[in-house]
Short mmCIF file of C-alpha atoms in Angstrom, two decimals:
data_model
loop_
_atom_site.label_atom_id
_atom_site.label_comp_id
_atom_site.label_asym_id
_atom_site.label_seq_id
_atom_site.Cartn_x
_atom_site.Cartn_y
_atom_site.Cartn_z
CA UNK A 360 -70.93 -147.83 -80.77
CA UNK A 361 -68.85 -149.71 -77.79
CA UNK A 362 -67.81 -146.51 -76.15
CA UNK A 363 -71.76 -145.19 -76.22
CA UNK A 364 -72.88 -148.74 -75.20
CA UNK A 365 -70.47 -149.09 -71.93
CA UNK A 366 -70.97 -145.42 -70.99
CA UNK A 367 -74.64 -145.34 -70.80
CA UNK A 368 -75.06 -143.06 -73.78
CA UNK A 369 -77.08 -143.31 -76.48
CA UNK A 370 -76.39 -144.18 -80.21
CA UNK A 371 -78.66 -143.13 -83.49
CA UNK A 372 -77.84 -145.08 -85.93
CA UNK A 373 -79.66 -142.42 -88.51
CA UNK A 374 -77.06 -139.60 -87.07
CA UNK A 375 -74.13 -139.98 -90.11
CA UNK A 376 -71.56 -137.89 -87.29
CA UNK A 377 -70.78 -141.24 -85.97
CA UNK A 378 -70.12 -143.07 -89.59
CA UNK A 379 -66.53 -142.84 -89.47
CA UNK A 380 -64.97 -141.13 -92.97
CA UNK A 381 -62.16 -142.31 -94.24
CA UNK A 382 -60.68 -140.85 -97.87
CA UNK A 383 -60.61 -144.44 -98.98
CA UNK A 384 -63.70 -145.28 -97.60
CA UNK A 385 -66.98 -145.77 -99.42
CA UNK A 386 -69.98 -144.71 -97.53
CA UNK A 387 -72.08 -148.04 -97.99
CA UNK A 388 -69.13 -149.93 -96.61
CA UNK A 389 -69.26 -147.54 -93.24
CA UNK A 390 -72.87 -148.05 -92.87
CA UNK A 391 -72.55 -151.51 -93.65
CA UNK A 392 -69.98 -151.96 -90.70
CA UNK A 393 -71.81 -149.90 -88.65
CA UNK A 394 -74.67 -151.46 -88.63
CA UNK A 395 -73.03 -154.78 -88.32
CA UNK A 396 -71.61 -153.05 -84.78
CA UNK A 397 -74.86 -152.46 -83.95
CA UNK A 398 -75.85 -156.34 -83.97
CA UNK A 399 -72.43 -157.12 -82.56
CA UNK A 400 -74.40 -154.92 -79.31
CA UNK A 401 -77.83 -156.08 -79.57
CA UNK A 402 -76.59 -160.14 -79.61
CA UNK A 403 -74.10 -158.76 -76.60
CA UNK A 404 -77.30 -156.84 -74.66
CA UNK A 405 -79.34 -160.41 -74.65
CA UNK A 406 -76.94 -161.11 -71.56
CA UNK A 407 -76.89 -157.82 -69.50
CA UNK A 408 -79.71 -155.57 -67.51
CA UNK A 409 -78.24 -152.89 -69.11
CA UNK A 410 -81.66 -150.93 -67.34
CA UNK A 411 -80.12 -151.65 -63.54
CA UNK A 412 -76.18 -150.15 -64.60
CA UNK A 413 -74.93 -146.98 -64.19
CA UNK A 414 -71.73 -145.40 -65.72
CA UNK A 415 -69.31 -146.16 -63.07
CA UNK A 416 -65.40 -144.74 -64.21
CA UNK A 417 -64.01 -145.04 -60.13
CA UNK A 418 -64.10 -148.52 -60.69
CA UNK A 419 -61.47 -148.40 -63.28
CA UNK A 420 -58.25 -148.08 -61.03
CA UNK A 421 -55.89 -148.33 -63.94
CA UNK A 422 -55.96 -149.26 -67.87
CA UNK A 423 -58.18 -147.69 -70.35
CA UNK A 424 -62.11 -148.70 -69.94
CA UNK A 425 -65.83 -147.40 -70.28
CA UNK A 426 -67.03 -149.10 -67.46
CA UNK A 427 -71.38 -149.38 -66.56
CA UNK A 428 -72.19 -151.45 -63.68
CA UNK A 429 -75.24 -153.00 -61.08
CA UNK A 430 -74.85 -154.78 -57.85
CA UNK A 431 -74.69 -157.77 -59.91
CA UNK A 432 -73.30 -157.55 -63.10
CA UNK A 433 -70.38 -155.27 -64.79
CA UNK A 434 -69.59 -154.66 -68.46
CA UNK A 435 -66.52 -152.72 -69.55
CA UNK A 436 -65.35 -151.91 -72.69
CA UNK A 437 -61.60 -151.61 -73.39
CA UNK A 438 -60.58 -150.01 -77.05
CA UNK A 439 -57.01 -151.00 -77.05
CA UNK A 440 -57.31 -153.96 -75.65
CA UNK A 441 -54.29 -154.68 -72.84
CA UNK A 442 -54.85 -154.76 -69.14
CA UNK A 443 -57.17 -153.53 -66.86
CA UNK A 444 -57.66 -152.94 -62.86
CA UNK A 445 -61.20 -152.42 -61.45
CA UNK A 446 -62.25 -152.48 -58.26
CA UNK A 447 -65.03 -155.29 -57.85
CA UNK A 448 -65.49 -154.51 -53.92
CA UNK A 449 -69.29 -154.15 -54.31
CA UNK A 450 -69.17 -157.67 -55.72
CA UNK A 451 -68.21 -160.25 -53.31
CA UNK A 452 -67.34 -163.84 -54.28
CA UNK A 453 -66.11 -165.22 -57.53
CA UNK A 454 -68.66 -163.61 -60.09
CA UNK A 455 -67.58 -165.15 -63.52
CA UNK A 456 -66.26 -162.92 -66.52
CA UNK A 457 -66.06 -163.74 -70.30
CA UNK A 458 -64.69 -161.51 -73.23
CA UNK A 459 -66.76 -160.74 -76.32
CA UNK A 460 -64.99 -159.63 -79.06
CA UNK A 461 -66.67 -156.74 -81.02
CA UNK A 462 -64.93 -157.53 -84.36
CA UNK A 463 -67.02 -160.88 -85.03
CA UNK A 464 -69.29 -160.92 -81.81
CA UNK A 465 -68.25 -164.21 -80.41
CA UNK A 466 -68.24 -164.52 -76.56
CA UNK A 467 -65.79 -166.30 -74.81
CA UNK A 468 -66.21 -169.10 -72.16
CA UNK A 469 -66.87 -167.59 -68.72
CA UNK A 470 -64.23 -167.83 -66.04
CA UNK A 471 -63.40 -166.95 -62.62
CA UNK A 472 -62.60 -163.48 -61.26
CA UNK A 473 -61.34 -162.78 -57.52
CA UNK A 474 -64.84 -160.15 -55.98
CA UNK A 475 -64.51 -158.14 -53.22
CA UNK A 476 -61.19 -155.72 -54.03
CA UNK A 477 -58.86 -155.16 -56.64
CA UNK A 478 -58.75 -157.50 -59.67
CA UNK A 479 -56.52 -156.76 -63.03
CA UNK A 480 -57.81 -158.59 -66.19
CA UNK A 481 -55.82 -159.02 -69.41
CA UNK A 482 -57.83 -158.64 -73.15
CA UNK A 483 -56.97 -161.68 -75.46
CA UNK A 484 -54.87 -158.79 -77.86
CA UNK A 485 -54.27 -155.44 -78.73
CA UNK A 486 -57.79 -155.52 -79.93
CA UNK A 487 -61.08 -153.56 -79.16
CA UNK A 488 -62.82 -155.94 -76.37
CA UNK A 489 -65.69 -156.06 -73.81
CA UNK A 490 -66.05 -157.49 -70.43
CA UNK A 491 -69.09 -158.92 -68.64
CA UNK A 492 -68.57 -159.93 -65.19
CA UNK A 493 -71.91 -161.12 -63.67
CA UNK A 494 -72.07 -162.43 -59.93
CA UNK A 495 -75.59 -164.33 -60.18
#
């Protein structure tokens, strides 16, 4: 559901491909966490203008990321977690970022990021997490 969200694609929640089968997985559990992934995006969506992004993968100059972004606002999604580089030159100043974590869909207090070049950004864990940097 992240990957689709932060790529610009779209996700059908009545399409069972994406319900992940394990052997030891029952199928009302899947949909059950699925669908709880699905609020986890909606709540997340209340803060972006998901309509203005566009994918955007140059931005990502190292790390692993799905990356959509405006002139003012960024999100990126990072599935393992660890550290990312992306190049914020089309956003000048010091546009604030916050994590959301996907597993419970609490968002972090916003802080400071460097605009203008360069900046690398380190996920709380080893975890699934996504990024919103907004410069309004």
């Amino acid at each position: 559901v992240w990957t689709a969200s932060a790529s610009g694609a779209h996700v059908d929640h009545l399409d069972r491909t994406l319900i992940y089968l394990k052997p030891s997985w029952q199928p009302a559990l899947s949909r059950r966490v699925f669908r709880k992934q699905l609020g986890f995006v909606a709540s997340f969506a209340k803060h972006v203008k998901f309509w203005e992004m566009q994918p955007n993968s140059v931005m990502v100059k190292s790390g692993t990321a799905f990356v959509m972004a405006s002139a003012n606002e960024l999100i990126g999604y990072l599935p393992n977690g660890g550290s990312v580089s992306l190049d914020l030159a089309a956003m000048p100043g010091e546009p604030k970022a916050r994590w959301y974590d996907p597993l419970d869909g609490t968002i972090g207090d916003p802080f400071p990021v460097r605009g203008g070049g360069e900046v690398k950004l380190q996920a709380p864990d080893g975890n699934d997490w996504a990024l919103l940097i907004s410069g309004r």
